[in-house]
Amino acid sequence: MSAFSNIPKIILDTDPGGDDIFALLWLQSLVKQGLAELIAITAAGGNVSTEKTFSSASRILSLGGLPDVEVGRGVVTAHSSNDASHIHGNDGMGNLSLQLPAPVHNYEMARRSDDLLIERLSAMPGEITIVAIAPLTNLAAAEKKAPGILRKAREIIIMGGAFHCPGNITSHAEFNVWFDPEAAEIVLNSRCDLVITSLDVTRRLIFTREMAQSIVQSNPDSELAQFLSNLCEFMIGTALEYRETNGISGFLVHDAATLGYLFYPETMMWIRARVQIETRGEWTQGQTLIDDRNLAKQPANAWIATEVDAARFFTSLLEDLKRLISMQT
Ligand code: BDR
Ligand code: CA
C-alpha cells in the first residue's frame, strides 16, 4: 500500500458487549472491502471481565473471517469488578458464546493491551486511528507508561459521555466514562482533537428486530446472520423497558457510532468544546461536562457529535453487514 494511502489503520479498543460486536463485525466488513486495515484489537474490561472480553474478541474475529489479527488482554483496575452483564449476558455476547467456535487467541500468552498500544503507536507514529468503545483504562495505562504516546495516534475516536441528556448508568454518567473516570480524564487531557460520539447521538441509533430479519433474509443459511439475529433478540430482551429507545422495540448500537463517523462522516454534525470529567463528585462521578455558554472561547480538546442522520447511518451499517455475510458464502 502506498505511504499516502488514506485507508485508516485501526486499533479497536473494545469490551464486547453486544453493541461492540456489531461494531467489530461492521469493521471487519470494511476491512474486507478494502476500506480499512485492522492493526490489532486491544480488549478492555468493562461490560464483562478482561478474560471474557478477550475471548469474545477472538471468537468474533474468527466469525468475521479475520482470526489472525492480534488481540491484547485488558489492563485490570480496581474498577474491574463493576460490569454490565445484566445487559450484555454473562459472557458479554448474549450468552451465545458456546454456539461459536472456541477462541483461537490465548489470554495468558497475549500481550497487555497498553503494551500493544505503545508498541504499535511507536512503530507507526501518526498513522494509527484508535477507535475506543470501552472504558478508557487501556489508553490511560499506555499514556501513564509512555507519556505522550496517545499523541502518536493519527486520531482517537471515543464512544463515551452524555452532554445534553441523562446518563445510562447514573442520571449523570454514561457507562464507559463512569467505569473508569480517572482514565477518561487522562485521555481527555492527552490531546486537543479527540472525537467523541456520546449518548446524545447514540440514543438515536436503535437497531430493530426488522433490521436483523432483513440481514437473515439476505442470506438465510448464514451462521453469522443467525448469530446477529440471536444477539439482537437477546439485547432487545435486556433493554430496560425500552425507556432508552423511546418505546421502540430495539437496542442501541452505541459503539457503532464511532465507525459511522469514520466511514460515513456525512451522517453526523459536530461542535468543538472543552470536555471535563467529574472524578470526585459524590453523586456525579463520571459526568462529562462542557460549558455551553461560550464554546468558541474555550481551549477545546474534542469534537462532540450533536446530530446523527439515523436513517443514512443504518442504511450503511446494514449494507455492510450483508456484504460481510455475502463475502463469506
Ligand atoms: C457503552 O457502554 C457499554 O455498555 C456499551 O458497550 C457502550 O460502549 C454505552 O454507554
Ligand atoms: Ca463497549
GROMACS .gro file of C-alpha atoms and ligand atoms in nm:
model
  340
    1MET     CA    1   0.000   0.000   0.000
    2SER     CA    2   0.127   0.348  -0.081
    3ALA     CA    3   0.261   0.566   0.202
    4PHE     CA    4  -0.008   0.817   0.104
    5SER     CA    5  -0.292   0.571   0.142
    6ASN     CA    6  -0.590   0.725   0.313
    7ILE     CA    7  -0.725   0.393   0.433
    8PRO     CA    8  -0.749   0.411   0.813
    9LYS     CA    9  -0.522   0.174   1.004
   10ILE     CA   10  -0.728   0.095   1.309
   11ILE     CA   11  -0.672  -0.033   1.660
   12LEU     CA   12  -1.011  -0.116   1.813
   13ASP     CA   13  -1.019  -0.087   2.192
   14THR     CA   14  -1.329  -0.283   2.293
   15ASP     CA   15  -1.509  -0.464   2.576
   16PRO     CA   16  -1.757  -0.688   2.389
   17GLY     CA   17  -2.058  -0.625   2.465
   18GLY     CA   18  -2.349  -0.669   2.220
   19ASP     CA   19  -2.302  -0.328   2.059
   20ASP     CA   20  -1.923  -0.376   2.048
   21ILE     CA   21  -1.984  -0.696   1.850
   22PHE     CA   22  -2.198  -0.515   1.592
   23ALA     CA   23  -1.918  -0.257   1.561
   24LEU     CA   24  -1.647  -0.522   1.526
   25LEU     CA   25  -1.838  -0.708   1.257
   26TRP     CA   26  -1.905  -0.382   1.071
   27LEU     CA   27  -1.535  -0.304   1.087
   28GLN     CA   28  -1.447  -0.649   0.954
   29SER     CA   29  -1.675  -0.587   0.658
   30LEU     CA   30  -1.498  -0.258   0.588
   31VAL     CA   31  -1.161  -0.433   0.610
   32LYS     CA   32  -1.273  -0.699   0.366
   33GLN     CA   33  -1.399  -0.430   0.129
   34GLY     CA   34  -1.050  -0.276   0.133
   35LEU     CA   35  -1.169   0.037   0.315
   36ALA     CA   36  -0.980  -0.016   0.644
   37GLU     CA   37  -0.691  -0.207   0.796
   38LEU     CA   38  -0.736  -0.367   1.136
   39ILE     CA   39  -0.397  -0.346   1.306
   40ALA     CA   40  -0.500  -0.500   1.640
   41ILE     CA   41  -0.773  -0.530   1.894
   42THR     CA   42  -0.700  -0.417   2.247
   43ALA     CA   43  -0.958  -0.588   2.462
   44ALA     CA   44  -1.063  -0.400   2.777
   45GLY     CA   45  -1.252  -0.471   3.095
   46GLY     CA   46  -1.596  -0.312   3.117
   47ASN     CA   47  -1.913  -0.485   3.009
   48VAL     CA   48  -1.761  -0.809   3.145
   49SER     CA   49  -1.419  -0.918   3.275
   50THR     CA   50  -1.097  -0.884   3.077
   51GLU     CA   51  -1.084  -1.264   3.028
   52LYS     CA   52  -1.432  -1.269   2.877
   53THR     CA   53  -1.387  -0.963   2.653
   54PHE     CA   54  -1.062  -1.117   2.524
   55SER     CA   55  -1.236  -1.445   2.439
   56SER     CA   56  -1.528  -1.269   2.273
   57ALA     CA   57  -1.299  -1.054   2.060
   58SER     CA   58  -1.119  -1.369   1.948
   59ARG     CA   59  -1.441  -1.555   1.867
   60ILE     CA   60  -1.587  -1.261   1.672
   61LEU     CA   61  -1.268  -1.218   1.471
   62SER     CA   62  -1.297  -1.583   1.366
   63LEU     CA   63  -1.667  -1.546   1.292
   64GLY     CA   64  -1.599  -1.243   1.072
   65GLY     CA   65  -1.308  -1.414   0.897
   66LEU     CA   66  -1.009  -1.227   1.044
   67PRO     CA   67  -0.870  -1.473   1.304
   68ASP     CA   68  -0.508  -1.361   1.256
   69VAL     CA   69  -0.549  -1.012   1.399
   70GLU     CA   70  -0.361  -0.977   1.732
   71VAL     CA   71  -0.571  -0.931   2.047
   72GLY     CA   72  -0.431  -0.767   2.361
   73ARG     CA   73  -0.558  -0.853   2.708
   74GLY     CA   74  -0.719  -0.571   2.901
   75VAL     CA   75  -0.549  -0.386   3.185
   76VAL     CA   76  -0.718  -0.479   3.513
   77THR     CA   77  -0.805  -0.195   3.752
   78ALA     CA   78  -0.976  -0.153   4.085
   79HIS     CA   79  -1.291  -0.073   3.884
   80SER     CA   80  -1.289  -0.406   3.706
   81SER     CA   81  -1.545  -0.579   3.927
   82ASN     CA   82  -1.826  -0.349   3.805
   83ASP     CA   83  -1.985  -0.480   3.490
   84ALA     CA   84  -2.287  -0.469   3.259
   85SER     CA   85  -2.352  -0.843   3.225
   86HIS     CA   86  -2.719  -0.781   3.308
   87ILE     CA   87  -2.741  -0.603   2.970
   88HIS     CA   88  -2.492  -0.800   2.758
   89GLY     CA   89  -2.514  -1.152   2.911
   90ASN     CA   90  -2.273  -1.334   3.140
   91ASP     CA   91  -2.029  -1.381   2.855
   92GLY     CA   92  -2.084  -1.030   2.714
   93MET     CA   93  -2.225  -1.181   2.396
   94GLY     CA   94  -2.585  -1.261   2.480
   95ASN     CA   95  -2.489  -1.598   2.634
   96LEU     CA   96  -2.428  -1.719   2.277
   97SER     CA   97  -2.053  -1.783   2.307
   98LEU     CA   98  -2.084  -2.160   2.323
   99GLN     CA   99  -2.258  -2.160   1.985
  100LEU     CA  100  -1.939  -2.021   1.830
  101PRO     CA  101  -1.602  -2.188   1.774
  102ALA     CA  102  -1.356  -2.168   2.066
  103PRO     CA  103  -1.124  -1.866   2.084
  104VAL     CA  104  -0.805  -1.904   1.879
  105HIS     CA  105  -0.611  -1.649   2.089
  106ASN     CA  106  -0.460  -1.737   2.426
  107TYR     CA  107  -0.530  -1.497   2.714
  108GLU     CA  108  -0.230  -1.600   2.925
  109MET     CA  109   0.012  -1.564   2.634
  110ALA     CA  110  -0.133  -1.237   2.499
  111ARG     CA  111   0.039  -0.903   2.535
  112ARG     CA  112  -0.121  -0.649   2.764
  113SER     CA  113  -0.337  -0.403   2.574
  114ASP     CA  114  -0.140  -0.099   2.697
  115ASP     CA  115   0.189  -0.254   2.582
  116LEU     CA  116   0.039  -0.339   2.246
  117LEU     CA  117  -0.085   0.020   2.203
  118ILE     CA  118   0.257   0.160   2.295
  119GLU     CA  119   0.441  -0.074   2.060
  120ARG     CA  120   0.215  -0.014   1.758
  121LEU     CA  121   0.186   0.363   1.805
  122SER     CA  122   0.564   0.394   1.842
  123ALA     CA  123   0.624   0.183   1.533
  124MET     CA  124   0.378   0.381   1.318
  125PRO     CA  125   0.366   0.739   1.452
  126GLY     CA  126   0.087   0.948   1.302
  127GLU     CA  127  -0.065   0.653   1.118
  128ILE     CA  128  -0.295   0.469   1.356
  129THR     CA  129  -0.655   0.559   1.431
  130ILE     CA  130  -0.771   0.436   1.773
  131VAL     CA  131  -1.140   0.356   1.794
  132ALA     CA  132  -1.213   0.337   2.168
  133ILE     CA  133  -1.551   0.181   2.252
  134ALA     CA  134  -1.485   0.069   2.610
  135PRO     CA  135  -1.381   0.226   2.939
  136LEU     CA  136  -1.057   0.412   2.868
  137THR     CA  137  -0.842   0.207   3.107
  138ASN     CA  138  -0.605   0.069   2.841
  139LEU     CA  139  -0.544   0.404   2.672
  140ALA     CA  140  -0.480   0.576   3.005
  141ALA     CA  141  -0.243   0.299   3.117
  142ALA     CA  142  -0.048   0.340   2.792
  143GLU     CA  143  -0.028   0.717   2.842
  144LYS     CA  144   0.089   0.672   3.202
  145LYS     CA  145   0.362   0.426   3.098
  146ALA     CA  146   0.474   0.627   2.795
  147PRO     CA  147   0.369   0.993   2.836
  148GLY     CA  148   0.278   1.150   2.503
  149ILE     CA  149   0.212   0.815   2.335
  150LEU     CA  150  -0.153   0.894   2.255
  151ARG     CA  151  -0.041   1.197   2.055
  152LYS     CA  152   0.123   0.950   1.818
  153ALA     CA  153  -0.217   0.829   1.705
  154ARG     CA  154  -0.350   0.983   1.384
  155GLU     CA  155  -0.688   1.022   1.551
  156ILE     CA  156  -0.872   0.891   1.859
  157ILE     CA  157  -1.246   0.834   1.836
  158ILE     CA  158  -1.430   0.760   2.159
  159MET     CA  159  -1.777   0.631   2.239
  160GLY     CA  160  -1.847   0.783   2.578
  161GLY     CA  161  -2.016   1.053   2.781
  162ALA     CA  162  -2.354   1.225   2.793
  163PHE     CA  163  -2.366   1.602   2.746
  164HIS     CA  164  -2.723   1.717   2.693
  165CYS     CA  165  -2.908   1.404   2.802
  166PRO     CA  166  -2.917   1.182   3.111
  167GLY     CA  167  -2.657   0.911   3.159
  168ASN     CA  168  -2.730   0.542   3.126
  169ILE     CA  169  -2.558   0.418   3.442
  170THR     CA  170  -2.648   0.706   3.672
  171SER     CA  171  -2.853   1.011   3.593
  172HIS     CA  172  -2.528   1.196   3.524
  173ALA     CA  173  -2.291   0.940   3.380
  174GLU     CA  174  -2.251   0.717   3.078
  175PHE     CA  175  -2.109   0.368   3.135
  176ASN     CA  176  -1.765   0.393   2.967
  177VAL     CA  177  -1.670   0.714   3.147
  178TRP     CA  178  -1.834   0.619   3.478
  179PHE     CA  179  -1.649   0.284   3.486
  180ASP     CA  180  -1.305   0.447   3.498
  181PRO     CA  181  -1.335   0.828   3.521
  182GLU     CA  182  -0.969   0.878   3.611
  183ALA     CA  183  -0.872   0.702   3.290
  184ALA     CA  184  -1.115   0.916   3.091
  185GLU     CA  185  -0.961   1.230   3.243
  186ILE     CA  186  -0.611   1.122   3.139
  187VAL     CA  187  -0.722   1.055   2.783
  188LEU     CA  188  -0.919   1.381   2.762
  189ASN     CA  189  -0.604   1.568   2.865
  190SER     CA  190  -0.382   1.385   2.616
  191ARG     CA  191  -0.460   1.588   2.303
  192CYS     CA  192  -0.688   1.858   2.167
  193ASP     CA  193  -0.856   1.682   1.875
  194LEU     CA  194  -1.040   1.387   2.028
  195VAL     CA  195  -1.360   1.281   1.852
  196ILE     CA  196  -1.649   1.182   2.081
  197THR     CA  197  -1.976   1.013   1.997
  198SER     CA  198  -2.177   1.030   2.320
  199LEU     CA  199  -2.523   0.919   2.429
  200ASP     CA  200  -2.652   1.246   2.279
  201VAL     CA  201  -2.629   1.076   1.939
  202THR     CA  202  -2.608   0.705   2.018
  203ARG     CA  203  -2.951   0.713   2.184
  204ARG     CA  204  -3.091   0.769   1.834
  205LEU     CA  205  -2.931   0.455   1.697
  206ILE     CA  206  -3.199   0.194   1.762
  207PHE     CA  207  -3.129  -0.141   1.598
  208THR     CA  208  -3.459  -0.323   1.548
  209ARG     CA  209  -3.572  -0.682   1.502
  210GLU     CA  210  -3.679  -0.590   1.145
  211MET     CA  211  -3.323  -0.486   1.066
  212ALA     CA  212  -3.192  -0.819   1.196
  213GLN     CA  213  -3.454  -1.003   0.991
  214SER     CA  214  -3.351  -0.820   0.675
  215ILE     CA  215  -2.994  -0.943   0.734
  216VAL     CA  216  -3.112  -1.303   0.780
  217GLN     CA  217  -3.334  -1.280   0.471
  218SER     CA  218  -3.039  -1.166   0.263
  219ASN     CA  219  -2.868  -1.495   0.344
  220PRO     CA  220  -3.086  -1.741   0.536
  221ASP     CA  221  -2.820  -2.015   0.563
  222SER     CA  222  -2.550  -1.795   0.710
  223GLU     CA  223  -2.432  -1.880   1.062
  224LEU     CA  224  -2.319  -1.520   1.103
  225ALA     CA  225  -2.659  -1.379   1.005
  226GLN     CA  226  -2.828  -1.612   1.252
  227PHE     CA  227  -2.583  -1.515   1.525
  228LEU     CA  228  -2.653  -1.144   1.467
  229SER     CA  229  -3.025  -1.206   1.484
  230ASN     CA  230  -2.996  -1.407   1.808
  231LEU     CA  231  -2.774  -1.140   1.963
  232CYS     CA  232  -3.023  -0.872   1.860
  233GLU     CA  233  -3.305  -1.068   2.029
  234PHE     CA  234  -3.102  -1.101   2.347
  235MET     CA  235  -3.016  -0.730   2.355
  236ILE     CA  236  -3.378  -0.631   2.292
  237GLY     CA  237  -3.474  -0.854   2.584
  238THR     CA  238  -3.244  -0.678   2.829
  239ALA     CA  239  -3.315  -0.321   2.711
  240LEU     CA  240  -3.473  -0.150   3.011
  241GLU     CA  241  -3.844  -0.139   2.923
  242TYR     CA  242  -3.741   0.048   2.607
  243ARG     CA  243  -3.709   0.369   2.808
  244GLU     CA  244  -3.387   0.441   2.627
  245THR     CA  245  -3.535   0.368   2.287
  246ASN     CA  246  -3.845   0.592   2.303
  247GLY     CA  247  -4.071   0.292   2.340
  248ILE     CA  248  -3.941   0.130   2.021
  249SER     CA  249  -3.856  -0.239   2.048
  250GLY     CA  250  -3.484  -0.243   1.974
  251PHE     CA  251  -3.144  -0.185   2.128
  252LEU     CA  252  -2.886   0.088   2.098
  253VAL     CA  253  -2.575   0.021   1.888
  254HIS     CA  254  -2.379   0.290   2.076
  255ASP     CA  255  -2.034   0.170   1.976
  256ALA     CA  256  -2.106   0.154   1.604
  257ALA     CA  257  -2.143   0.535   1.601
  258THR     CA  258  -1.763   0.569   1.601
  259LEU     CA  259  -1.743   0.386   1.270
  260GLY     CA  260  -2.030   0.590   1.134
  261TYR     CA  261  -1.815   0.899   1.187
  262LEU     CA  262  -1.505   0.744   1.035
  263PHE     CA  263  -1.655   0.586   0.723
  264TYR     CA  264  -1.979   0.779   0.668
  265PRO     CA  265  -1.899   1.126   0.811
  266GLU     CA  266  -2.189   1.283   0.624
  267THR     CA  267  -2.422   1.124   0.882
  268MET     CA  268  -2.318   1.349   1.174
  269MET     CA  269  -2.288   1.711   1.291
  270TRP     CA  270  -2.037   1.837   1.547
  271ILE     CA  271  -1.939   2.106   1.795
  272ARG     CA  272  -1.594   2.174   1.927
  273ALA     CA  273  -1.560   2.208   2.305
  274ARG     CA  274  -1.354   2.155   2.616
  275VAL     CA  275  -1.470   1.834   2.783
  276GLN     CA  276  -1.403   1.783   3.152
  277ILE     CA  277  -1.466   1.474   3.361
  278GLU     CA  278  -1.608   1.467   3.712
  279THR     CA  279  -1.384   1.225   3.900
  280ARG     CA  280  -1.464   1.322   4.258
  281GLY     CA  281  -1.834   1.403   4.277
  282GLU     CA  282  -2.035   1.217   4.539
  283TRP     CA  283  -2.338   1.188   4.308
  284THR     CA  284  -2.188   1.282   3.975
  285GLN     CA  285  -1.888   1.053   3.925
  286GLY     CA  286  -1.813   1.007   3.557
  287GLN     CA  287  -2.016   1.307   3.442
  288THR     CA  288  -1.887   1.466   3.120
  289LEU     CA  289  -1.913   1.843   3.121
  290ILE     CA  290  -1.886   2.119   2.866
  291ASP     CA  291  -1.957   2.487   2.919
  292ASP     CA  292  -2.212   2.574   2.650
  293ARG     CA  293  -2.204   2.946   2.729
  294ASN     CA  294  -1.914   3.034   2.504
  295LEU     CA  295  -1.773   2.737   2.322
  296ALA     CA  296  -1.550   2.936   2.088
  297LYS     CA  297  -1.352   3.094   2.373
  298GLN     CA  298  -1.252   2.769   2.542
  299PRO     CA  299  -0.930   2.575   2.477
  300ALA     CA  300  -1.111   2.283   2.318
  301ASN     CA  301  -0.992   1.924   2.346
  302ALA     CA  302  -1.262   1.747   2.144
  303TRP     CA  303  -1.514   1.735   1.866
  304ILE     CA  304  -1.851   1.618   2.000
  305ALA     CA  305  -2.124   1.476   1.778
  306THR     CA  306  -2.453   1.660   1.824
  307GLU     CA  307  -2.672   1.516   1.547
  308VAL     CA  308  -2.691   1.189   1.358
  309ASP     CA  309  -2.889   1.100   1.048
  310ALA     CA  310  -3.001   0.761   1.178
  311ALA     CA  311  -3.166   0.652   0.851
  312ARG     CA  312  -2.847   0.702   0.649
  313PHE     CA  313  -2.638   0.550   0.928
  314PHE     CA  314  -2.843   0.230   0.932
  315THR     CA  315  -2.855   0.206   0.555
  316SER     CA  316  -2.475   0.189   0.555
  317LEU     CA  317  -2.448  -0.044   0.856
  318LEU     CA  318  -2.698  -0.293   0.714
  319GLU     CA  319  -2.547  -0.289   0.365
  320ASP     CA  320  -2.200  -0.351   0.507
  321LEU     CA  321  -2.313  -0.634   0.737
  322LYS     CA  322  -2.492  -0.800   0.445
  323ARG     CA  323  -2.178  -0.759   0.235
  324LEU     CA  324  -1.966  -0.929   0.503
  325ILE     CA  325  -2.206  -1.222   0.505
  326SER     CA  326  -2.217  -1.249   0.126
  327MET     CA  327  -1.836  -1.240   0.111
  328GLN     CA  328  -1.828  -1.545   0.340
  329THR     CA  329  -2.066  -1.762   0.142
  330BDR     C1  330  -2.131   0.196   2.629
  330BDR     O1  331  -2.141   0.114   2.746
  330BDR     C2  332  -2.127  -0.020   2.712
  330BDR     O2  333  -2.215  -0.100   2.787
  330BDR     C3  334  -2.152  -0.029   2.564
  330BDR     O3  335  -2.080  -0.137   2.506
  330BDR     C4  336  -2.103   0.104   2.514
  330BDR     O4  337  -1.964   0.101   2.487
  330BDR     C5  338  -2.261   0.274   2.615
  330BDR     O5  339  -2.279   0.356   2.725
  331CA      CA  340  -1.843  -0.108   2.454
   0.00000   0.00000   0.00000
